[in-house]
CSV table of C-alpha atoms and ligand atoms in Angstrom, one decimal:
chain,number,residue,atom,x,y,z
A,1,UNK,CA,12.3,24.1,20.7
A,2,UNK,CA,10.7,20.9,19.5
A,3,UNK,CA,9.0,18.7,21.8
A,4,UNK,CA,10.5,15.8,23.2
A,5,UNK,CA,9.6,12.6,21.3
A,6,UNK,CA,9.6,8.9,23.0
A,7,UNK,CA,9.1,5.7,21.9
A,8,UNK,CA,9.2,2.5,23.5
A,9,UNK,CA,10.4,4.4,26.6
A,10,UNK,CA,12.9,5.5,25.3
A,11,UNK,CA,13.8,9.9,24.2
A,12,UNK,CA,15.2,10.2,20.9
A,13,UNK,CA,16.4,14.1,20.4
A,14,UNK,CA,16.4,16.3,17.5
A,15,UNK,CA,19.5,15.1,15.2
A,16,UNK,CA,19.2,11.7,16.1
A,17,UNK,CA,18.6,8.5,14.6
A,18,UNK,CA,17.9,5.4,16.4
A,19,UNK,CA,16.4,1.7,15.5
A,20,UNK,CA,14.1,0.8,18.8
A,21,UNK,CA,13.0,-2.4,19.4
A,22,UNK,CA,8.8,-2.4,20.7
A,23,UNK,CA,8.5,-5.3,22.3
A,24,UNK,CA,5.3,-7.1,21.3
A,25,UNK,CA,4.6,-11.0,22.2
A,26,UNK,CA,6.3,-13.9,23.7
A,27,UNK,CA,6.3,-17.3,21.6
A,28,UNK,CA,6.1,-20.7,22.8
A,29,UNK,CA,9.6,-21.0,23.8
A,30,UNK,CA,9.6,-17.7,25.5
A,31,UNK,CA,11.6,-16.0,22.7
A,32,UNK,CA,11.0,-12.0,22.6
A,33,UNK,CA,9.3,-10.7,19.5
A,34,UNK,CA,9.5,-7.6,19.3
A,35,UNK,CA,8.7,-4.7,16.4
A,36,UNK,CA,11.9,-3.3,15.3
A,37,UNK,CA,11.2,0.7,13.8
A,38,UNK,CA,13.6,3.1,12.9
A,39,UNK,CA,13.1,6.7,14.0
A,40,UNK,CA,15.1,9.7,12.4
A,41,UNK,CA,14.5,13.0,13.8
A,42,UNK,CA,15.9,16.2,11.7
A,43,UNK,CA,17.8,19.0,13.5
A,44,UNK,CA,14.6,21.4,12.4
A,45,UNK,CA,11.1,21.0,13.4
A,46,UNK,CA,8.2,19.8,10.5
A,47,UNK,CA,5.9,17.0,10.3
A,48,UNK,CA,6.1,13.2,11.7
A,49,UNK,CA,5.6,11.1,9.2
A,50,UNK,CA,5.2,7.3,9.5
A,51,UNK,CA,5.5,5.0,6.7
A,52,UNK,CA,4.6,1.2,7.3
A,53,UNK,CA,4.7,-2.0,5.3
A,54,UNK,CA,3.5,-5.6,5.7
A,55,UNK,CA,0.8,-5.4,8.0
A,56,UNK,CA,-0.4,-8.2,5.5
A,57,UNK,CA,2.7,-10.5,6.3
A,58,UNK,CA,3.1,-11.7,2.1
A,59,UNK,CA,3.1,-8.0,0.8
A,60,UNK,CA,6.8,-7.1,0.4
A,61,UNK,CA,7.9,-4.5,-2.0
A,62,UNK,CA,7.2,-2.0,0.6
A,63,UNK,CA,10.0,-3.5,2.9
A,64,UNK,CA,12.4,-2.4,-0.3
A,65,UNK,CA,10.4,1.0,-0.8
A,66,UNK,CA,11.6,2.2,2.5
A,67,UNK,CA,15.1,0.6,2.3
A,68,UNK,CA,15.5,2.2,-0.9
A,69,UNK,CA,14.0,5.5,0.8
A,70,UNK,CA,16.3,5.4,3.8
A,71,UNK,CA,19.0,5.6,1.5
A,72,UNK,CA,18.2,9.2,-0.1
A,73,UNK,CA,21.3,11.5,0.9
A,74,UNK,CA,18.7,14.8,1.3
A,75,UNK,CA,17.2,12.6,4.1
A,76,UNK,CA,20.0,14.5,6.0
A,77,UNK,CA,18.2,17.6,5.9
A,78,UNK,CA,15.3,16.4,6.9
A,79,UNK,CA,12.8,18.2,8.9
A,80,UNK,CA,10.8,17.1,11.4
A,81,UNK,CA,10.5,13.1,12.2
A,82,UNK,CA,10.7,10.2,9.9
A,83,UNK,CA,9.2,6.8,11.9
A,84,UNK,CA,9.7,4.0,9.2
A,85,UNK,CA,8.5,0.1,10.3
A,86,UNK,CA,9.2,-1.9,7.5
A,87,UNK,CA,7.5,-5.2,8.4
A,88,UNK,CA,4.8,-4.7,10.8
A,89,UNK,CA,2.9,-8.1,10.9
A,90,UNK,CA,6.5,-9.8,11.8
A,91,UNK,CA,4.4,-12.5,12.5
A,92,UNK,CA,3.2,-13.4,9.3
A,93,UNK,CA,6.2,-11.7,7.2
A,94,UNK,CA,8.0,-14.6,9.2
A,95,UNK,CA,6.3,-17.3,8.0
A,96,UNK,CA,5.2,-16.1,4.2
A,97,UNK,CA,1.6,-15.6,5.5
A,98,UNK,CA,-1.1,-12.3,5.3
A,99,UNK,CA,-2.5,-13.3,8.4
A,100,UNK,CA,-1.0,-13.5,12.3
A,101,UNK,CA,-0.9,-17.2,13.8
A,102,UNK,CA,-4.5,-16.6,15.3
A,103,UNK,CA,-5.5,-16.1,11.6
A,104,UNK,CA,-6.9,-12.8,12.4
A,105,UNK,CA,-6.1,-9.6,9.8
A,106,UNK,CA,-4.2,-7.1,11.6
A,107,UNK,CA,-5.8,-4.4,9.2
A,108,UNK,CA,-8.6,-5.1,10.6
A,109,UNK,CA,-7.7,-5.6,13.9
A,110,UNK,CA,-7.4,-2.0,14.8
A,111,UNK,CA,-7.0,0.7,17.1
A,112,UNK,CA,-6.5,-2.8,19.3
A,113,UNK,CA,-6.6,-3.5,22.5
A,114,UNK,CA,-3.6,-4.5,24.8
A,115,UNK,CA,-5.8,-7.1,26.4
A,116,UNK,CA,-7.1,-8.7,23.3
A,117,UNK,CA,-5.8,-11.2,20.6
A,118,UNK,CA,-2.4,-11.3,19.4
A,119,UNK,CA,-3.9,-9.1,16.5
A,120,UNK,CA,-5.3,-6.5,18.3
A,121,UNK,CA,-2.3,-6.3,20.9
A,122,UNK,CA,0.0,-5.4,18.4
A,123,UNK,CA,-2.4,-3.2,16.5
A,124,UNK,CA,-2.8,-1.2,19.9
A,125,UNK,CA,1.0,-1.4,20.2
A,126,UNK,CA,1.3,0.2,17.1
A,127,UNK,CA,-1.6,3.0,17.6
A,128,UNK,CA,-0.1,3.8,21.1
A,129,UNK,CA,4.0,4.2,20.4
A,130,UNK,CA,3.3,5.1,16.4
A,131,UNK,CA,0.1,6.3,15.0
A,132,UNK,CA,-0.9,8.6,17.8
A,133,UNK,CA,2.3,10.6,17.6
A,134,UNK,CA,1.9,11.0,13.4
A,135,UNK,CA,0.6,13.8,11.7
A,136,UNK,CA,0.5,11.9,8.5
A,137,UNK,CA,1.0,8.3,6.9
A,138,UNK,CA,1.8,6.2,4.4
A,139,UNK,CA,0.7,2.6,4.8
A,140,UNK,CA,2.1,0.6,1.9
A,141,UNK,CA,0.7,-2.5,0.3
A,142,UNK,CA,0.3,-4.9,-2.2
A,143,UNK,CA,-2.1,-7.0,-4.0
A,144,UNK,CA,-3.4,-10.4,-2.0
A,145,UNK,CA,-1.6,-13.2,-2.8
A,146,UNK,CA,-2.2,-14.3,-7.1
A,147,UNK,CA,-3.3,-11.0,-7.3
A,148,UNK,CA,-1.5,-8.1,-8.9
A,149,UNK,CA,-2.5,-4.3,-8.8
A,150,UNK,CA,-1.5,-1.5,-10.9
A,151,UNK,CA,0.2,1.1,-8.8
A,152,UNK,CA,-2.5,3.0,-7.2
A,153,UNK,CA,-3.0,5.3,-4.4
A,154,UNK,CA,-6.4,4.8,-2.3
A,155,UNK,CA,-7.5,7.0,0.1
A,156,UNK,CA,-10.2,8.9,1.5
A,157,UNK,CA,-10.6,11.7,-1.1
A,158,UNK,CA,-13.6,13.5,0.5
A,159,UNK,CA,-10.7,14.9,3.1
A,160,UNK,CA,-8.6,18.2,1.5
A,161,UNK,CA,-5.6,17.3,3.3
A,162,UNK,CA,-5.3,13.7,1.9
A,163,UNK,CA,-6.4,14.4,-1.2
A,164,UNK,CA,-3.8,16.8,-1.4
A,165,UNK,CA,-1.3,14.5,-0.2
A,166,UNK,CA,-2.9,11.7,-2.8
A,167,UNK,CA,-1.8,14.4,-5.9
A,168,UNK,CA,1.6,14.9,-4.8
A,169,UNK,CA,2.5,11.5,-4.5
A,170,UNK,CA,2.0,11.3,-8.8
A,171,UNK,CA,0.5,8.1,-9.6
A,172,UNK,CA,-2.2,8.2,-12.0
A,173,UNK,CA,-4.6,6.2,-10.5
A,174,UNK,CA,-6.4,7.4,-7.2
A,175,UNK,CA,-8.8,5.2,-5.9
A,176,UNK,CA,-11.0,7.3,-3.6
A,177,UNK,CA,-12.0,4.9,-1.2
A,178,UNK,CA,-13.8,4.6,2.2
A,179,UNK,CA,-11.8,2.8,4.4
A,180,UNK,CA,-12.5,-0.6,6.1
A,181,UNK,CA,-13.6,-0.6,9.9
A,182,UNK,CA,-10.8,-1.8,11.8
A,183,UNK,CA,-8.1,-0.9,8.9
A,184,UNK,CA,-5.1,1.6,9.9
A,185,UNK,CA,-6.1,4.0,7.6
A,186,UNK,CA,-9.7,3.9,9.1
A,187,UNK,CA,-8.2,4.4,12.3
A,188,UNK,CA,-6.1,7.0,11.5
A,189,UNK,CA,-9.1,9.1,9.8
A,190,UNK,CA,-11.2,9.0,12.7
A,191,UNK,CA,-8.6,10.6,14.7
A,192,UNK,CA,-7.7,13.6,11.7
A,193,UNK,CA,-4.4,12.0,10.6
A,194,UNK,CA,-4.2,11.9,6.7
A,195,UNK,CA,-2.9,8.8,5.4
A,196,UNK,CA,-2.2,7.1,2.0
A,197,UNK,CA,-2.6,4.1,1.2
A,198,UNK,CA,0.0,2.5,-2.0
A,199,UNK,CA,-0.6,-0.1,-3.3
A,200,UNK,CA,0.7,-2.4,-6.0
A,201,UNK,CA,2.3,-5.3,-7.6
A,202,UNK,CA,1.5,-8.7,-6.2
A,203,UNK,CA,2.4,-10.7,-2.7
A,204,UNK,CA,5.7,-12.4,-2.4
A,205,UNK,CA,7.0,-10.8,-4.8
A,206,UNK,CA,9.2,-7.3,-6.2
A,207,UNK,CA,8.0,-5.3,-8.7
A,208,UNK,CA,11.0,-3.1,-9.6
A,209,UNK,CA,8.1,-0.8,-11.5
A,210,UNK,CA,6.0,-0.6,-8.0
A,211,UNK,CA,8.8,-0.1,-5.9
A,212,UNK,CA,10.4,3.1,-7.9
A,213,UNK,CA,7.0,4.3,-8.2
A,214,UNK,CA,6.8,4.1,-4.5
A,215,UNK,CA,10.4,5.6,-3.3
A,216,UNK,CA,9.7,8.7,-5.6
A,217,UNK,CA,6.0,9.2,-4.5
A,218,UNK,CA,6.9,9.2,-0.6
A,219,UNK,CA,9.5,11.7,-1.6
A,220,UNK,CA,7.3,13.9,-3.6
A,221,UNK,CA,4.6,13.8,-0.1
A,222,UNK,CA,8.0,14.8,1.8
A,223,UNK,CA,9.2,17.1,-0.1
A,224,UNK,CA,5.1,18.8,-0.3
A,225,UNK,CA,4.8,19.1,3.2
A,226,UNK,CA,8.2,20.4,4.1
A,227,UNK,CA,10.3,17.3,5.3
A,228,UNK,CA,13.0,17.5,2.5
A,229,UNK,CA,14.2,20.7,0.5
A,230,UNK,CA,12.0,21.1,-2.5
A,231,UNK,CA,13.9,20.6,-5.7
A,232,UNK,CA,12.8,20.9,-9.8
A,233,UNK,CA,11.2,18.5,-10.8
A,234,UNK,CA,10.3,16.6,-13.6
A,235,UNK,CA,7.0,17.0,-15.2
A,236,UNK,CA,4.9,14.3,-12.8
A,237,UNK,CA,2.1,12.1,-14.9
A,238,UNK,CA,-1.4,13.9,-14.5
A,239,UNK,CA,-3.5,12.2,-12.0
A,240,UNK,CA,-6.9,11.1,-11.7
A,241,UNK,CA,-9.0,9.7,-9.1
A,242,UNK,CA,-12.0,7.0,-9.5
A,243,UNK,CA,-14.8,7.1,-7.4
A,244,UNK,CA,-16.1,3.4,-8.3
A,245,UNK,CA,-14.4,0.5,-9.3
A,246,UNK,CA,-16.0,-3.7,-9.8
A,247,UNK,CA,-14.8,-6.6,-9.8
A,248,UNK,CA,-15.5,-8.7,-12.7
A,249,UNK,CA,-16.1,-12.4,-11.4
A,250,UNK,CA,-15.8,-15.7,-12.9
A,251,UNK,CA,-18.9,-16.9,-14.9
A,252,UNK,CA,-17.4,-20.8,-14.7
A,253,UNK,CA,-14.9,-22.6,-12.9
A,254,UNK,CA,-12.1,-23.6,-15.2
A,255,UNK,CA,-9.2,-22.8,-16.6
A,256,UNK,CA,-8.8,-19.1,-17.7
A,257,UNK,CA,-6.7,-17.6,-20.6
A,258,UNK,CA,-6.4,-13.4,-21.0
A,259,UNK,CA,-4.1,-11.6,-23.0
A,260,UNK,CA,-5.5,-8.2,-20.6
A,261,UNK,CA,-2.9,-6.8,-18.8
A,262,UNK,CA,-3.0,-4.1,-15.5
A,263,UNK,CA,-3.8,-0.9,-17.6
A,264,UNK,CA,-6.0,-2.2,-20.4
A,265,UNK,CA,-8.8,0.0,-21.2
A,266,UNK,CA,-11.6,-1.8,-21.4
A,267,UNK,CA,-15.3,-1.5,-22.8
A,268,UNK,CA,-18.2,-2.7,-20.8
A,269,UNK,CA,-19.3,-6.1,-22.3
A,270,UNK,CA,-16.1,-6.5,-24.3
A,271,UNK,CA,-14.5,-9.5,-23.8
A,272,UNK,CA,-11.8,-10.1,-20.9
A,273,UNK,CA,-10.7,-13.5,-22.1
A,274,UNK,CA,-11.8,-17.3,-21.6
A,275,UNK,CA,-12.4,-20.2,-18.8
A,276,UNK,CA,-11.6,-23.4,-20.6
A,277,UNK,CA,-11.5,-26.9,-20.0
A,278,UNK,CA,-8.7,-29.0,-20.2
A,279,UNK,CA,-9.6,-30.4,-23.4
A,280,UNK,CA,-10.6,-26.8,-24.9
A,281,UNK,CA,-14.2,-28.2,-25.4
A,282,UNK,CA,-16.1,-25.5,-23.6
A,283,UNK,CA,-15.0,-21.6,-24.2
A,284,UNK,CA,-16.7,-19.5,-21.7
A,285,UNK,CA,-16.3,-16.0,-22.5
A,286,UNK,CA,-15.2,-13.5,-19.7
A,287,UNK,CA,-17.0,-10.2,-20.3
A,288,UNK,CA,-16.2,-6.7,-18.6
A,289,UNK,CA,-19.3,-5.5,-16.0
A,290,UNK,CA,-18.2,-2.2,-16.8
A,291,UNK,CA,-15.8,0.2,-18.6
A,292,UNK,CA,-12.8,1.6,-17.3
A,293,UNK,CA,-9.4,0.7,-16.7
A,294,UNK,CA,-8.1,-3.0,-15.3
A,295,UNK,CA,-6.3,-1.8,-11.9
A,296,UNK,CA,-6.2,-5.4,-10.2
A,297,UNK,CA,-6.4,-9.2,-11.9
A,298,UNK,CA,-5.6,-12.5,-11.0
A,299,UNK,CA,-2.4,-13.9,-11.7
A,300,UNK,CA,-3.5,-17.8,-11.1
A,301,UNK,CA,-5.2,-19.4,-14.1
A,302,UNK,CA,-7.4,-22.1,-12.2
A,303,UNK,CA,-10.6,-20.4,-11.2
A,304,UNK,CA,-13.7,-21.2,-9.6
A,305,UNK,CA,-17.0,-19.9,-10.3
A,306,UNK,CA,-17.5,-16.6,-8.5
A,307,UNK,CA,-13.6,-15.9,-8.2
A,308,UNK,CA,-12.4,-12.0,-8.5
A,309,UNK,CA,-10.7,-12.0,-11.6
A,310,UNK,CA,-10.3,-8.6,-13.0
A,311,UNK,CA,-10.7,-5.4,-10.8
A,312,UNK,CA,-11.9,-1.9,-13.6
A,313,UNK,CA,-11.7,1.0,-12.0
A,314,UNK,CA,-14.2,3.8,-13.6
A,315,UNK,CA,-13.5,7.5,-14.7
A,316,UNK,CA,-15.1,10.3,-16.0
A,317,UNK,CA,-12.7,10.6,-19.3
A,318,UNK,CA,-11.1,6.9,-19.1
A,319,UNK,CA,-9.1,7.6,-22.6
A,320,UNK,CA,-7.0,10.2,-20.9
A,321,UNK,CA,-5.7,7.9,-18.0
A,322,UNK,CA,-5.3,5.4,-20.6
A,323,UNK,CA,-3.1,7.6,-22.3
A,324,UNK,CA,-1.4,8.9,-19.5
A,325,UNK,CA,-0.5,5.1,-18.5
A,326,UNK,CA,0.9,4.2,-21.9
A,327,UNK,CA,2.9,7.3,-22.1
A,328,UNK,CA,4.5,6.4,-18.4
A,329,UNK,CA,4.4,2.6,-19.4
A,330,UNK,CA,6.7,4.0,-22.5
A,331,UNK,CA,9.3,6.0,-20.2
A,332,UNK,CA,10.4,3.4,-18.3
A,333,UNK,CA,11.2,1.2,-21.1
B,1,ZN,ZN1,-2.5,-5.5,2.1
């Protein structure tokens, strides 16, 4: 027999799926917020699996990742328990904001506490009723907002489990990266729970390439650890992870024109692009700190000194990824 699950108070039994409401905050007016989560148990035992999106309020293609997820018909045979929150920081999804109206980052507000800020309440909410009943996790995200990021998986390599996790889920690009303090996937590493994080595409916006990248790399993790019935598939991309990547700043504030796009292969020194004046009188070149692969940029021209404008990620054989990327680039055309 499986063990009884509860959330929110309330038992949801094998078989069963259910939308539950966690209450999390009054506003001003005394209107109820609460943190809407849908829970879908399979008749057979197996893993609980949680997949969350928008803890930075602005990142939204995960919020069609799981839509598009919770669609799949095999979902029916599902094993185990499927816990899917689709806009976590309702606070800031609400009002087209990364932060929570106290300004505070709920990835870095956790495990929480309930007597804290607004932040760390409903990061607590969500360690109690969601994280603490997991045995894995996917947290998805995008770049910050003006940024875009090549679909990516990061995660804390060193760990078998996620690792292994990290290679079924078939992007090319694994960032093996230690988590920040206060982040859900730090949190959910210190207690043994291996989690993903995906990342890509920009905020307040869909990337139709991000998001089918996304719906057929949480299936792929389902299917590895036994939630849905394994099935042929088709030959994945090869994947490889990077164990350092830079960010290559701006030399000059200005304006700044690049014809480098998320997968260019870079050399180190070659040049990125220019910052230019209005009057194209000064041409400051942009030159790459390193070689490797562009994973991240910026996607807003006007610059500052000292702003992040393209993110390399470094590998061992970066010609191989490259080509891996093109040959993907050229299947979904
Ligand atoms: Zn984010």
């Amino acid at each position: 027999m499986e063990k009884e699950f509860s959330i929110g108070g309330q038992i949801i039994a094998p078989g069963e799926h259910r939308i539950v409401h966690l209450v999390v905050a009054k506003l001003y007016d005394f209107t109820e917020v609460s943190l809407p989560v849908e829970v879908k148990r399979g008749k057979s035992p197996g893993p609980t699996l949680f997949i969350s999106s928008t803890i930075h309020g602005d990142e939204i293609n995960g919020i069609e990742i799981i839509r598009r997820l919770l669609t799949y018909k095999p979902l029916k045979k599902l094993c185990g328990t499927l816990i899917t929150i689709p806009v976590v920081n309702i606070f800031g999804f609400n009002t087209l904001s990364r932060y929570l109206p106290d300004r505070r980052d709920l990835n870095r507000s956790f495990p929480g506490s309930s007597k804290g800020s607004m932040a760390a309440q409903l990061a607590n909410l969500f360690t109690v009723e969601i994280l603490d009943k997991c045995t894995h996790g996917i947290d998805l995200h995008t770049g910050a907002i003006h940024r875009t990021n090549l679909p990516q998986i990061r995660g804390f390599i060193g760990d078998r489990d996620t690792k292994n996790l990290a290679f079924q889920f078939g992007v090319p690009v694994i960032i093996n990266a230690n988590s920040r303090d206060g982040s859900l996937r730090a949190e959910a590493h210190k207690k043994n729970i291996p989690i993903l994080l995906y990342e890509g595409g920009e905020a307040l916006r869909h990337d139709e390439h991000v998001i089918r990248m996304g719906v057929n790399g949480i299936k792929a993790v389902m299917r590895a650890i036994g939630m849905l019935p394994s099935k042929p598939q088709p030959t994945r991309p090869e994947t490889f992870i990077s164990e350092k990547t830079v960010w290559v700043r701006a030399p000059s504030a200005g304006i700044l024109t690049s014809g480098k796009p998320l997968g260019a292969h870079v050399e180190a020194k070659e040049n990125l692009g220019f910052i230019r004046d209005p009057f194209g009188k000064h041409n400051v070149p942009v030159r790459a700190n390193v070689g490797g692969i562009v994973i991240g940029k910026t996607q807003l021209p006007l610059v500052n000194k000292g702003d992040a404008l393209f993110h390399i990620a470094t590998f061992i054989n970066t010609h191989k990824v490259k080509k891996t990327l093109d040959k993907l680039n050229s299947l979904e055309k």
